[in-house]
Amino acid sequence: MAQTSWSPHPRLTLLQQEIREGFFFLFPAVFLIFGITLFPIVFTFVISFTTTPLSNPAPQNFVGLSNYWSFLRNVQFWQAIARTAYFTVVSVGAELLLGLGIALLIHARPPGWAFLRTSLIIPWAVPTIVNGALWRWIYNADYGALNGLLYSLGILQKYRPWLTEPMTALNLVIVADIWHSVPFIALILQAALATLPVELDEAAAVDGANAWQRFWLIRLPLLRPAILVALVIRTVEAFRVFDIIYVITQGGPAFGTVTISYLTYLESFSYGRLGSGAALSFLITLFTFLMAIVYIRLLYRPEFRE
Amino acid sequence: MRYLSLHFVLIGLLLIVMLSGCAGQATPTGPTVIKVLAMQQAGPTPEEMNAIVAEFNQKNPNIKVEIEYVAYDALHDKIVTAMATTPPSYDVILVDDIWYAEFVKAGYLWDVTDKIDAQTKEKIFQAAWDITTVNGRIYGMPWLLDAKYFYYNKKILNEAGFDRPPATWEELVEQGRVIKEKGLVDYPIAWSWAQAEAAICDFVALLYGNGGRFVDEEGKPAFNDEKGVQVLEWMVKTIDEGISNPASVSYVEEDVRNVFSQGKAAFALNWIYMYNLAALEEEESQVVGQVEMSLVPVFEAVAKQGIKSATINGSMGFSVVGKSPNPEVAWEYVKYLTSEDVQKRYASHLLPVWSANYEGEALEALKALNPATPVTVPMFKEQFPYAHVRPKVPYYLEGSKALQLALQEALTKQKTAAQALNDAAAKWLELQGK
C-alpha cells in the first residue's frame, strides 16, 4: 500500500483528492442551501404564474403573467405599496436621526453612558410580537398608558381612542417600530464612531473648526459607510413589515395599515390563493432588489474605498 | 484513497441508519395513532381535553389519540397548511362554523351523513347540526355551541334610575343618554368593531335585530339593503353621540371584556365565556356581583312583530379529515368527544349540544355544575334559539374581509353606510362569480 503514494504525479493526485474531498464535505451545505433557499424560491416563482390554490399546492393551471398584471391594475395593491413606502421612509428616517443622536451622545461618554448603552439593548432584544402586544396595550383607549400619561400631564382633557383613524394608526405603528429599531442603528453607528481616528478631530479643532463643523465635515463623511449599511438592512426590513402590524392593528382600521406583506399574507393564507400570493411576494422581492441595487451602488462608490 | 473510502463507509452507514429510521416509522406495529388539532381558547381547558383523551385511550387500547392546541386566530391557517401534505398532519380537526363550506369545497373533510343515526340526529339541537352541515351533507359533530349574549352592569343601571335592562336598541340609547348625563360612564356600550371577524358578529346580531339578513334565498348579498344600511348608520350615529365607545372601532372581544370588567361600560355584547370572568372572578373584574345577562335587544320595529331577540351563532364542530388514512378510527374519537356522556361530565366551560341535557333532572345537574352555570344554562336556553348563522360559502373569509372593510370605512367616515355596503356586496357577487 505504501508503494501507491510513490506514483509519478503525486502532487496532482493529492490535489485531485483534495478537490474530491472538498466537494464531498461541501455537499451537505450545498444541499441545504439548495433545499431550504433556492428550491422554495424557484418553486414560488413557478407557482406565481399559476392559480394554484393552497388546498392543493401542486403547481397547476398556468396563467402566464395574469397574477402580476391583475395586481398592477389593483387599487388595493398600489395603496398598500404607498403605505409601505410611507412606513419605510418615515420609520427608517426617524430611526436614523434618533440613532445617530444617541450614538453621538454615548460616544461623548456622559456620566452613566455604560448604563445607557446597555439599556439601549432592551427594546431591540424584545421580540417583535412582544413589542407589538406591548404597544397595543399602551395605545388602548380605555386603559392604555399613553392616555394615562397625556391625561395626567394635562395635555388631554379626556381619554381619546388612538387606533380608530387610519393615518393615526399607521403613524402609531411606526412609533412602535422606531422604538424597537433605533437601538440597532445607534449601536452600529456608535461602534463606527469608536473606530474613527481622533487625530482628524483634534487637528480640525486646532485649526479653529467648531463642534458643528467637525461633525458635519469630518465625522459624518467618515460615518457614511456605516450609515449606509444600517440603512440597507433597515430599509429592507421595514419594507417587509408584517408582524408588528398583525399584532397591533390586524391591518385596520379600514385597511389603513395593510402593507404589502400583510396583503401577501391575506392573499396566500386567508384567501387561500397561493399562486397570486406568490406573485405578490415576487413583486415585493423586485422592489427590495431595486432598493438593494441603489444602496450597493452608493456603498461601492470609489470615495468609500479606502 | 484510504481516507476517502473510510468517508464513504461512514456516510454509507449514516444513510443506512437514516433510512432504517424512516422505514421504522412506516411500519406500524402498535396502536393506530389519531392526531387531533384543537384550540386553546374559550371552551374546555387543555387539562379537560387531555383528560378526555386519556379516558378514550384507556378504553381503546388499539387506538392512541394525540392532541395539539393552537389559538383560535392561528387555527384556520394551521389547518390549511397542514392539509397540503399527504397524508395530512391531522386526522381530526376543530372547525369553525364559517370555515365548513371552504373546507368542504377544498375536500378536507370526511362526509359522515350516513354515520349519524336518526336518534342522535334528533337528540342534538338543530341549530347545532347547521354548523356542520353543508349542502345537506353532514361533515362533523357539533361540539361548541356559542352565541353573543347581552351583558349589563346592574349597579350602573340602578344608579341611573332604571330597574330593568333595555329590550330594544332604541331603549338602550335612551338609557345610555341618562347614564352618560349622570356621568356614570363616558361611553355606555363597548363593541368589538375592529377589523376582524368580531365586527361581523356584532353586525349580524344588529342586522337580524333590524329584520335584515346577510344573504337572500339565492345566496346573493342582502346585507346592503335598506335594513342593513339603517343598522350601519345607527352604528355610526351611536359613536357620534358617544353612546358607543369610539374605541370600539379598534376593539375585539377581549378589549370589550376588559372595558366592561373595569366598570367603564354599562352594556356589552360578548360570548358566554365573559360571564364567569366578569361576574365572578375577583382577579379579572372590578364589577363582580354587578353583572347580569339578558336577551340581546332588537330594534323597535322588529320587537313589534313579536321577535324578542336576535344574535349571532358562533359555534364549532369536530371533523374527520378526508385524506386521513384511518377515518373510521378517527370518527370513533369524534363520537366519543362529542357524546352526551362526555359533554355532560365536562360541561364547566362549554355547554352540551345535546338537548336532552336541558330537560328535567339533567338540567338541574347541569345548573349545579359550577358557580356560572346557574346563570349561563338558563340564559343559553333562552338566547340560543335567536342565534343566526353566517353564510356557508367557500369564499367566506374573503367576503367577510370585504364586509369588515365596509363597516370600518363607514365607521371612520371614509364612505357613507350605503356606499360602503354596496361596495362590499359587489365584492361578494364577484367572489360568487369566480
XYZ file of C-alpha atoms in Angstrom:
740
model
C 0.000 0.000 0.000
C 2.902 2.310 0.805
C 4.027 1.938 -2.829
C 0.981 3.694 -4.251
C 1.966 7.041 -2.765
C 5.081 6.963 -4.976
C 3.046 7.408 -8.145
C 4.556 9.504 -10.999
C 2.381 12.579 -10.260
C 1.927 12.558 -6.517
C 1.054 16.293 -6.267
C -1.664 16.160 -8.873
C -3.230 13.161 -7.258
C -3.187 14.880 -3.931
C -4.869 17.935 -5.433
C -7.487 15.856 -7.160
C -8.028 14.024 -3.966
C -8.476 17.288 -2.094
C -10.898 18.584 -4.661
C -12.930 15.440 -4.453
C -12.929 15.521 -0.699
C -13.718 19.217 -0.802
C -16.821 18.572 -2.863
C -17.704 15.799 -0.551
C -17.603 17.985 2.518
C -19.341 20.814 0.758
C -22.209 18.605 -0.341
C -24.292 18.864 2.866
C -24.020 22.662 2.890
C -24.818 22.929 -0.811
C -27.702 20.519 -0.365
C -29.083 22.604 2.499
C -28.720 25.862 0.621
C -30.499 24.436 -2.407
C -33.067 22.677 -0.281
C -34.090 25.486 2.013
C -33.310 28.575 -0.036
C -33.104 28.040 -3.731
C -35.786 25.392 -4.151
C -38.528 27.369 -2.354
C -37.615 30.480 -4.333
C -37.790 28.665 -7.652
C -40.980 26.878 -6.590
C -42.609 30.162 -5.556
C -41.531 31.698 -8.842
C -43.119 28.851 -10.788
C -46.441 28.950 -8.950
C -46.604 32.735 -9.270
C -47.601 32.074 -12.903
C -50.437 29.754 -11.905
C -53.701 29.856 -9.962
C -52.550 27.128 -7.572
C -54.832 27.049 -4.524
C -53.494 26.464 -1.027
C -55.810 23.469 -0.716
C -53.846 21.667 -3.439
C -50.390 23.211 -3.680
C -49.061 21.257 -6.640
C -48.328 23.788 -9.419
C -51.329 23.809 -11.731
C -53.325 25.900 -14.174
C -50.701 28.086 -15.829
C -51.989 31.608 -16.409
C -48.850 33.417 -17.510
C -48.412 36.918 -16.183
C -52.036 37.464 -15.285
C -51.441 37.301 -11.497
C -48.852 40.056 -11.773
C -50.944 42.012 -14.201
C -54.070 41.930 -12.045
C -52.149 43.269 -9.067
C -50.578 46.057 -11.062
C -54.090 47.184 -12.011
C -55.439 46.719 -8.482
C -56.053 49.856 -6.378
C -55.588 47.946 -3.121
C -52.116 46.861 -4.255
C -50.938 50.395 -5.006
C -52.459 51.690 -1.770
C -50.533 49.010 0.090
C -47.335 49.957 -1.772
C -47.859 53.626 -0.907
C -48.466 52.754 2.754
C -45.398 50.522 2.822
C -43.261 53.228 1.234
C -44.551 55.776 3.744
C -43.876 53.363 6.593
C -40.357 52.678 5.330
C -39.347 56.285 4.684
C -40.738 57.681 7.932
C -39.616 54.901 10.231
C -36.127 54.462 8.755
C -35.629 58.241 8.531
C -36.608 58.788 12.149
C -34.607 55.793 13.296
C -31.511 57.134 11.539
C -31.781 60.594 13.077
C -32.518 59.303 16.549
C -29.940 56.514 16.249
C -27.247 58.983 15.181
C -28.157 61.300 18.049
C -27.998 58.508 20.594
C -24.714 57.198 19.148
C -23.133 60.662 19.428
C -24.456 61.005 22.964
C -22.975 57.690 24.057
C -19.754 58.499 22.226
C -19.382 61.678 24.261
C -19.398 59.436 27.333
C -21.634 61.414 29.656
C -21.943 60.139 33.230
C -23.748 56.797 33.142
C -23.000 56.143 29.453
C -22.247 52.467 30.052
C -25.673 52.014 31.644
C -27.240 53.914 28.765
C -25.544 51.701 26.209
C -26.654 48.545 27.975
C -30.244 49.619 28.483
C -30.358 50.561 24.819
C -30.292 46.858 24.006
C -33.604 46.187 25.750
C -36.059 47.413 23.079
C -34.017 45.669 20.409
C -33.943 42.432 22.395
C -37.720 42.389 22.833
C -39.259 40.092 20.185
C -41.385 41.990 17.648
C -44.527 40.121 18.685
C -43.998 41.096 22.316
C -43.227 44.644 21.235
C -46.497 44.724 19.292
C -48.509 43.428 22.242
C -46.813 45.996 24.475
C -47.730 48.931 22.254
C -51.216 47.589 21.725
C -51.669 47.975 25.469
C -50.036 51.396 25.539
C -52.397 52.645 22.814
C -55.544 51.193 24.348
C -58.164 53.918 24.532
C -59.673 52.970 27.877
C -56.789 51.674 29.946
C -53.644 52.420 27.905
C -50.536 54.101 29.272
C -50.455 56.771 26.543
C -53.859 58.178 27.515
C -52.894 57.870 31.174
C -49.692 59.826 30.632
C -51.184 62.592 28.495
C -54.157 62.911 30.838
C -52.079 63.247 33.993
C -49.812 65.789 32.275
C -52.899 67.806 31.456
C -52.317 67.569 27.698
C -55.555 65.618 27.209
C -58.763 66.666 28.968
C -60.335 63.321 28.199
C -59.128 59.883 27.086
C -59.183 59.503 23.318
C -59.043 56.457 21.046
C -55.766 56.138 19.141
C -56.210 53.317 16.665
C -59.547 54.256 15.125
C -58.323 56.581 12.384
C -56.272 55.016 9.546
C -53.476 57.592 9.265
C -53.072 57.960 13.043
C -52.970 54.193 13.426
C -50.262 53.905 10.761
C -48.174 56.615 12.431
C -48.530 54.965 15.822
C -47.407 51.618 14.410
C -44.408 53.497 13.020
C -43.654 54.858 16.507
C -43.704 51.320 17.900
C -41.350 50.195 15.136
C -38.998 53.128 15.758
C -38.838 52.324 19.464
C -37.905 48.780 18.573
C -35.274 49.516 15.917
C -33.486 52.707 16.972
C -31.063 50.768 19.209
C -29.897 48.730 16.229
C -28.858 51.809 14.285
C -27.489 53.524 17.386
C -25.251 50.569 18.191
C -23.902 50.244 14.631
C -23.130 53.958 14.492
C -21.678 54.032 17.975
C -19.330 51.185 17.051
C -18.313 53.035 13.890
C -17.734 56.252 15.817
C -15.410 54.426 18.169
C -13.164 53.416 15.268
C -12.800 56.913 13.804
C -9.288 58.401 14.171
C -9.217 61.028 16.929
C -6.332 62.889 15.233
C -8.505 64.360 12.484
C -10.896 65.760 15.016
C -8.136 67.209 17.102
C -6.357 68.689 14.118
C -9.577 70.354 12.968
C -10.143 71.731 16.470
C -6.620 73.189 16.429
C -7.391 74.775 13.067
C -10.351 76.504 14.642
C -13.285 74.355 13.428
C -16.239 74.471 15.800
C -18.112 71.380 17.030
C -20.769 71.532 14.306
C -18.159 71.877 11.528
C -16.176 68.987 12.940
C -19.305 66.837 13.000
C -20.611 67.868 9.604
C -17.309 67.935 7.679
C -15.281 65.220 9.386
C -17.275 62.713 11.367
C -20.361 62.433 9.183
C -18.460 61.739 5.918
C -16.395 59.126 7.723
C -19.571 57.564 9.110
C -21.235 57.246 5.714
C -20.334 53.602 5.066
C -21.717 52.577 8.467
C -24.856 54.660 7.905
C -25.382 53.001 4.535
C -25.038 49.523 5.972
C -27.592 50.326 8.683
C -29.883 51.898 6.078
C -29.755 48.911 3.738
C -30.617 46.464 6.488
C -33.377 48.591 7.994
C -34.970 49.631 4.705
C -35.315 46.066 3.510
C -36.687 45.049 6.904
C -39.133 47.946 7.079
C -40.382 47.269 3.571
C -41.325 43.749 4.577
C -43.003 44.782 7.838
C -45.710 42.356 8.928
C -45.677 41.051 12.497
C -45.936 44.337 14.375
C -48.971 45.286 12.274
C -50.546 41.867 12.716
C -50.374 42.310 16.473
C -51.256 45.996 16.906
C -53.966 46.636 14.309
C -54.610 43.475 12.263
C -54.429 45.721 9.214
C -57.213 48.006 10.456
C -58.870 50.409 10.708
C -60.419 50.182 7.253
C -57.278 48.533 5.773
C -55.372 51.660 6.882
C -52.332 49.652 7.999
C -52.348 46.908 5.365
C -48.832 46.888 3.988
C -47.648 44.856 1.044
C -46.515 41.932 3.209
C -49.833 41.931 5.031
C -51.624 41.832 1.702
C -49.495 38.841 0.697
C -50.434 37.064 3.909
C -54.146 37.706 3.318
C -53.886 36.547 -0.286
C -51.993 33.330 0.452
C -53.424 32.118 3.745
C -56.717 33.835 4.467
C -57.976 33.667 0.884
C -56.020 30.514 0.001
C -54.688 31.786 -3.339
C -51.142 30.529 -3.278
C -50.487 31.480 -6.897
C -51.304 35.159 -6.653
C -49.755 35.297 -3.170
C -46.526 34.063 -4.750
C -46.791 36.730 -7.443
C -47.174 39.375 -4.746
C -44.131 38.145 -2.875
C -42.112 38.349 -6.086
C -43.282 41.904 -6.590
C -42.021 42.673 -3.074
C -38.734 40.965 -3.926
C -38.483 43.104 -7.019
C -38.925 46.293 -5.015
C -36.421 45.313 -2.324
C -33.991 44.150 -5.010
C -34.166 47.546 -6.715
C -33.543 49.264 -3.408
C -30.610 46.978 -2.708
C -29.068 47.823 -6.088
C -29.331 51.530 -5.389
C -27.740 51.113 -1.993
C -24.966 48.845 -3.219
C -24.122 51.331 -5.931
C -23.885 54.030 -3.302
C -21.878 51.813 -0.978
C -19.264 50.902 -3.567
C -18.720 54.368 -4.898
C -14.962 54.969 -5.137
C -14.797 57.508 -2.318
C -15.904 54.849 0.151
C -12.970 52.621 -0.701
C -10.003 53.176 1.495
C -7.640 6.945 -1.027
C -7.824 5.072 2.191
C -9.335 8.074 3.969
C -11.774 8.655 1.197
C -13.098 5.124 1.315
C -13.419 5.491 5.059
C -15.622 8.536 4.486
C -17.737 6.597 2.052
C -18.169 3.858 4.593
C -19.089 6.333 7.305
C -21.591 8.194 5.170
C -22.999 4.950 3.872
C -23.532 3.839 7.436
C -25.179 7.141 8.243
C -27.543 6.769 5.288
C -28.450 3.253 6.339
C -29.228 4.464 9.840
C -31.330 7.329 8.494
C -33.232 5.169 6.035
C -33.907 2.472 8.555
C -35.201 5.190 10.860
C -37.697 6.213 8.203
C -38.638 2.636 7.450
C -39.244 2.002 11.132
C -41.834 4.743 11.130
C -43.576 3.443 8.075
C -44.433 0.032 9.505
C -46.986 0.450 12.258
C -46.806 -2.175 14.920
C -48.517 -0.541 17.888
C -51.946 1.119 18.181
C -53.365 3.284 15.398
C -52.345 6.874 16.053
C -55.011 9.560 15.610
C -53.767 13.145 15.605
C -56.149 15.848 16.724
C -55.886 19.629 16.280
C -57.917 21.665 18.775
C -57.784 25.185 20.163
C -56.752 26.637 23.469
C -59.257 29.428 23.914
C -62.912 29.545 25.037
C -64.499 26.205 25.752
C -62.791 23.455 27.784
C -59.259 23.884 29.137
C -56.422 21.745 27.714
C -56.430 19.831 31.020
C -60.041 18.828 30.471
C -59.379 17.967 26.808
C -56.359 15.880 27.821
C -58.451 14.060 30.412
C -60.980 13.117 27.715
C -58.149 11.857 25.504
C -56.753 9.784 28.388
C -60.176 8.229 29.028
C -60.576 7.350 25.367
C -57.079 5.878 25.052
C -57.653 3.733 28.090
C -60.944 2.393 26.791
C -59.452 1.734 23.337
C -56.028 0.117 23.745
C -55.622 -0.289 19.978
C -56.071 3.463 19.340
C -53.759 6.219 20.507
C -55.070 9.783 20.292
C -52.528 12.600 20.300
C -53.874 16.124 20.687
C -52.390 19.560 19.900
C -53.691 23.031 20.661
C -53.360 26.412 18.935
C -55.035 29.791 19.492
C -58.275 30.420 17.578
C -56.644 33.065 15.402
C -53.995 30.588 14.274
C -56.355 27.662 13.759
C -57.553 28.327 10.205
C -54.075 28.902 8.816
C -52.685 25.922 10.713
C -55.351 23.679 9.201
C -55.000 24.857 5.615
C -51.216 24.489 5.652
C -51.437 21.074 7.351
C -53.901 19.829 4.746
C -51.416 20.455 1.947
C -49.454 17.286 2.754
C -50.335 13.632 2.100
C -51.116 12.068 4.477
C -52.212 15.202 6.310
C -50.676 16.059 9.683
C -54.010 15.622 11.489
C -56.849 13.107 11.388
C -59.324 15.161 13.386
C -59.663 18.959 13.296
C -61.725 21.554 15.111
C -63.602 23.615 12.518
C -65.347 26.942 12.980
C -68.857 27.352 11.656
C -67.729 29.775 8.947
C -64.958 27.540 7.554
C -67.086 24.471 6.820
C -68.026 25.484 3.283
C -64.445 26.398 2.373
C -63.065 23.147 3.795
C -65.740 21.007 2.155
C -65.050 22.610 -1.219
C -61.332 22.032 -0.759
C -62.097 18.380 0.019
C -60.568 18.445 3.508
C -63.491 16.855 5.365
C -64.960 13.366 5.534
C -68.679 13.060 4.799
C -70.352 11.471 7.832
C -74.000 11.915 6.815
C -74.642 8.159 6.730
C -72.879 7.551 10.031
C -75.354 9.529 12.106
C -78.472 7.645 13.149
C -81.902 9.211 13.462
C -81.820 9.085 17.247
C -78.560 11.042 17.506
C -79.847 13.496 14.966
C -82.963 14.134 16.995
C -81.253 14.482 20.367
C -78.942 17.299 19.272
C -80.158 20.857 18.690
C -80.998 21.545 15.043
C -79.007 24.791 15.280
C -76.009 22.662 16.216
C -76.392 20.480 13.123
C -76.499 23.612 10.973
C -72.872 24.217 11.950
C -71.511 21.021 10.419
C -73.935 20.722 7.506
C -73.011 21.928 4.010
C -75.415 21.488 1.075
C -77.465 18.985 3.054
C -74.498 16.730 3.886
C -73.032 16.437 7.386
C -69.259 16.824 7.779
C -68.705 16.542 11.523
C -70.130 16.536 15.020
C -71.207 19.825 16.556
C -69.239 20.467 19.732
C -69.140 24.081 20.910
C -72.405 25.995 20.823
C -71.941 29.686 21.410
C -73.696 32.955 20.721
C -73.174 36.568 21.690
C -75.049 37.438 24.859
C -76.147 40.790 26.247
C -74.403 41.814 29.459
C -75.281 44.773 31.621
C -73.999 46.365 34.801
C -76.920 46.332 37.221
C -75.352 48.853 39.611
C -74.853 51.487 36.895
C -78.387 50.889 35.612
C -79.869 51.287 39.089
C -77.898 54.469 39.746
C -79.256 55.867 36.509
C -82.758 55.048 37.726
C -83.569 52.004 35.606
C -84.808 48.778 37.091
C -84.546 46.604 34.003
C -82.213 46.236 31.010
C -83.248 47.582 27.591
C -85.455 45.348 25.457
C -84.794 47.302 22.261
C -81.766 49.108 20.851
C -83.744 52.357 20.925
C -84.298 51.853 24.630
C -80.582 51.154 25.076
C -79.767 54.519 23.500
C -82.245 56.275 25.834
C -80.849 54.572 28.911
C -77.360 55.307 27.626
C -78.106 59.022 27.369
C -79.219 59.152 31.009
C -76.190 57.129 32.132
C -73.957 59.497 30.210
C -75.646 62.645 31.532
C -75.294 61.442 35.088
C -71.604 60.900 34.419
C -71.705 57.231 35.457
C -69.537 56.198 32.494
C -68.157 58.097 29.492
C -69.469 55.626 26.934
C -72.381 53.354 27.923
C -71.654 50.490 25.491
C -68.446 48.932 24.150
C -68.432 46.809 20.973
C -65.946 44.603 19.134
C -65.921 46.513 15.837
C -62.232 46.148 14.973
C -61.242 44.948 11.513
C -61.794 41.300 12.437
C -64.475 38.618 12.347
C -65.670 40.020 15.694
C -67.107 43.062 13.886
C -69.129 40.836 11.550
C -70.549 39.019 14.592
C -71.844 42.240 16.159
C -73.124 43.493 12.801
C -75.037 40.263 12.129
C -76.698 40.430 15.563
C -77.821 44.010 14.845
C -78.761 43.219 11.238
C -81.167 40.406 12.171
C -82.398 42.546 15.052
C -83.499 45.050 12.422
C -85.249 42.449 10.307
C -82.406 42.324 7.811
C -80.433 39.316 6.617
C -76.963 38.510 5.453
C -77.876 36.841 2.145
C -81.168 36.182 0.350
C -82.613 32.801 -0.701
C -80.373 32.699 -3.741
C -77.303 33.406 -1.653
C -76.936 36.915 -3.058
C -75.779 39.532 -0.535
C -78.684 41.198 1.263
C -76.733 42.995 3.978
C -76.678 46.134 1.848
C -80.456 46.537 1.614
C -82.399 49.251 3.443
C -82.291 47.321 6.764
C -78.557 46.794 6.572
C -77.842 50.425 5.724
C -80.046 51.520 8.655
C -78.031 49.325 11.001
C -74.674 50.641 9.869
C -75.947 54.236 10.030
C -77.154 53.517 13.561
C -73.700 52.199 14.476
C -72.054 55.395 13.170
C -74.630 57.579 14.910
C -74.180 55.944 18.311
C -70.456 56.614 18.085
C -71.057 60.244 17.110
C -73.388 60.648 20.053
C -70.963 58.998 22.446
C -73.358 56.170 23.330
C -70.993 53.625 21.751
C -67.380 53.779 22.823
C -65.474 55.303 19.852
C -62.572 52.938 20.561
C -64.887 50.067 19.569
C -63.526 50.530 16.038
C -60.222 49.108 17.330
C -61.647 46.565 19.783
C -62.105 42.797 19.716
C -63.919 40.699 22.347
C -61.114 40.748 24.908
C -60.978 44.577 24.851
C -64.726 44.684 25.365
C -64.379 42.325 28.329
C -61.628 44.479 29.877
C -63.551 47.739 29.489
C -66.723 46.192 30.882
C -64.877 44.473 33.736
C -63.367 47.819 34.770
C -66.831 49.290 35.162
C -66.259 51.606 32.189
C -69.279 50.379 30.255
C -72.860 49.737 31.307
C -73.579 47.333 28.425
C -71.633 44.845 26.331
C -72.150 42.107 23.787
C -69.908 39.069 24.212
C -69.656 35.281 24.145
C -70.611 33.103 27.108
C -67.051 32.970 28.484
C -67.287 36.571 29.705
C -69.909 35.757 32.336
C -67.647 33.733 34.582
C -64.721 36.153 34.160
C -66.603 39.431 34.608
C -69.290 38.438 37.085
C -67.480 36.003 39.355
C -63.701 36.327 39.237
C -62.287 38.963 41.579
C -58.873 38.833 39.941
C -60.280 39.535 36.495
C -63.000 42.020 37.269
C -63.808 45.137 39.274
C -67.533 44.652 38.794
C -68.008 41.283 40.484
C -71.585 40.978 41.685
C -72.871 43.690 39.345
C -73.022 41.715 36.108
C -76.285 40.411 34.731
C -77.334 38.922 31.405
C -80.480 39.395 29.380
C -81.675 38.750 25.830
C -79.801 40.654 23.123
C -82.172 43.524 22.194
C -83.736 44.095 18.758
C -84.882 47.297 17.084
C -88.378 48.525 17.930
C -89.917 47.735 14.559
C -88.872 44.121 14.921
C -89.913 43.945 18.566
C -93.412 44.999 17.462
C -93.540 41.925 15.237
C -93.132 39.841 18.387
C -89.490 38.938 17.825
C -87.776 39.315 21.160
C -84.131 38.928 20.280
C -81.528 38.347 17.574
C -77.897 37.360 17.940
C -75.001 35.686 16.192
C -74.239 31.979 16.267
C -70.514 31.397 16.771
C -70.136 27.650 17.062
C -67.634 24.947 16.166
C -67.575 21.260 15.287
C -65.074 18.406 15.218
C -64.495 16.784 11.839
C -62.544 13.898 10.407
C -60.012 14.797 7.742
C -60.948 13.321 4.354
C -57.401 12.264 3.480
C -56.838 10.602 6.860
C -55.560 7.016 6.452
C -57.861 5.910 9.306
C -61.123 7.854 9.017
C -63.217 5.183 10.752
C -60.936 5.144 13.778
C -60.786 8.950 13.855
C -64.584 9.068 13.745
C -64.713 6.868 16.842
C -62.832 9.551 18.742
C -65.008 12.376 17.432
C -68.113 10.468 18.507
C -66.654 9.889 21.951
C -65.550 13.511 22.420
C -68.983 14.853 21.493
C -71.012 12.109 23.182
C -73.785 13.006 25.571
C -71.973 11.409 28.488
C -68.652 13.207 27.937
C -70.300 16.554 27.216
C -72.293 16.292 30.406
C -69.308 15.391 32.535
C -67.121 18.152 31.078
C -69.654 20.976 30.922
C -67.840 23.511 33.112
C -66.577 25.615 30.209
C -68.803 24.666 27.335
C -72.471 23.802 27.229
C -73.640 20.485 25.773
C -75.051 20.250 22.248
C -77.494 17.544 23.416
C -80.955 18.985 24.005
C -81.702 16.180 26.493
C -79.318 17.824 28.952
C -81.578 20.831 29.171
C -84.641 18.978 30.457
C -85.736 17.581 33.792
C -83.141 16.204 36.156
C -80.295 16.587 33.677
C -80.967 20.317 33.587
C -80.735 20.607 37.372
C -77.473 18.687 37.341
C -76.094 20.923 34.595
C -77.046 24.068 36.505
C -75.311 22.836 39.655
C -72.000 22.191 37.894
C -70.155 25.380 38.837
C -70.941 28.909 40.054
C -71.557 30.176 36.492
C -73.928 27.537 35.155
C -76.998 28.500 37.245
C -76.984 31.695 35.159
C -75.441 30.598 31.862
C -77.507 27.451 31.295
C -80.966 29.079 31.513
C -79.604 32.029 29.519
C -78.377 29.694 26.808
C -81.780 28.027 26.599
C -83.431 31.380 26.218
C -80.952 33.055 23.863
C -79.719 30.332 21.545
C -82.959 29.920 19.534
C -82.391 33.517 18.353
C -78.858 32.880 17.086
C -78.274 33.431 13.375
C -75.539 31.743 11.367
C -73.349 33.454 8.829
C -73.480 32.239 5.210
C -71.858 28.915 4.482
C -69.891 29.760 1.368
C -66.404 28.665 0.328
C -65.259 32.271 -0.164
C -66.486 33.323 3.288
C -63.145 34.548 4.608
C -62.565 36.907 1.707
C -66.183 38.059 1.642
C -66.022 38.705 5.361
C -62.859 40.804 4.922
C -64.690 42.932 2.339
C -67.588 43.438 4.748
C -65.188 44.221 7.622
C -63.621 46.859 5.394
C -67.064 48.298 4.579
C -68.044 48.555 8.243
C -64.780 50.275 9.056
C -64.955 52.635 6.099
C -68.359 53.806 7.309
C -67.283 53.975 10.954
C -64.209 56.037 10.059
C -66.344 58.243 7.762
C -64.465 57.435 4.581
C -67.671 56.324 2.886
C -71.383 56.534 3.584
C -73.007 53.421 5.020
C -74.874 52.722 1.776
C -71.832 53.202 -0.417
C -69.590 51.047 1.778
C -72.107 48.192 1.985
C -72.814 48.329 -1.756
C -69.094 48.042 -2.466
C -68.856 45.028 -0.170
C -71.911 43.472 -1.822
C -70.276 43.958 -5.224
C -67.224 42.110 -3.919
C -69.438 39.213 -2.722
C -71.043 38.978 -6.157
C -67.617 38.992 -7.780
C -66.492 36.177 -5.453
C -69.638 34.209 -6.250
C -68.929 34.523 -9.937
C -65.437 33.067 -9.600
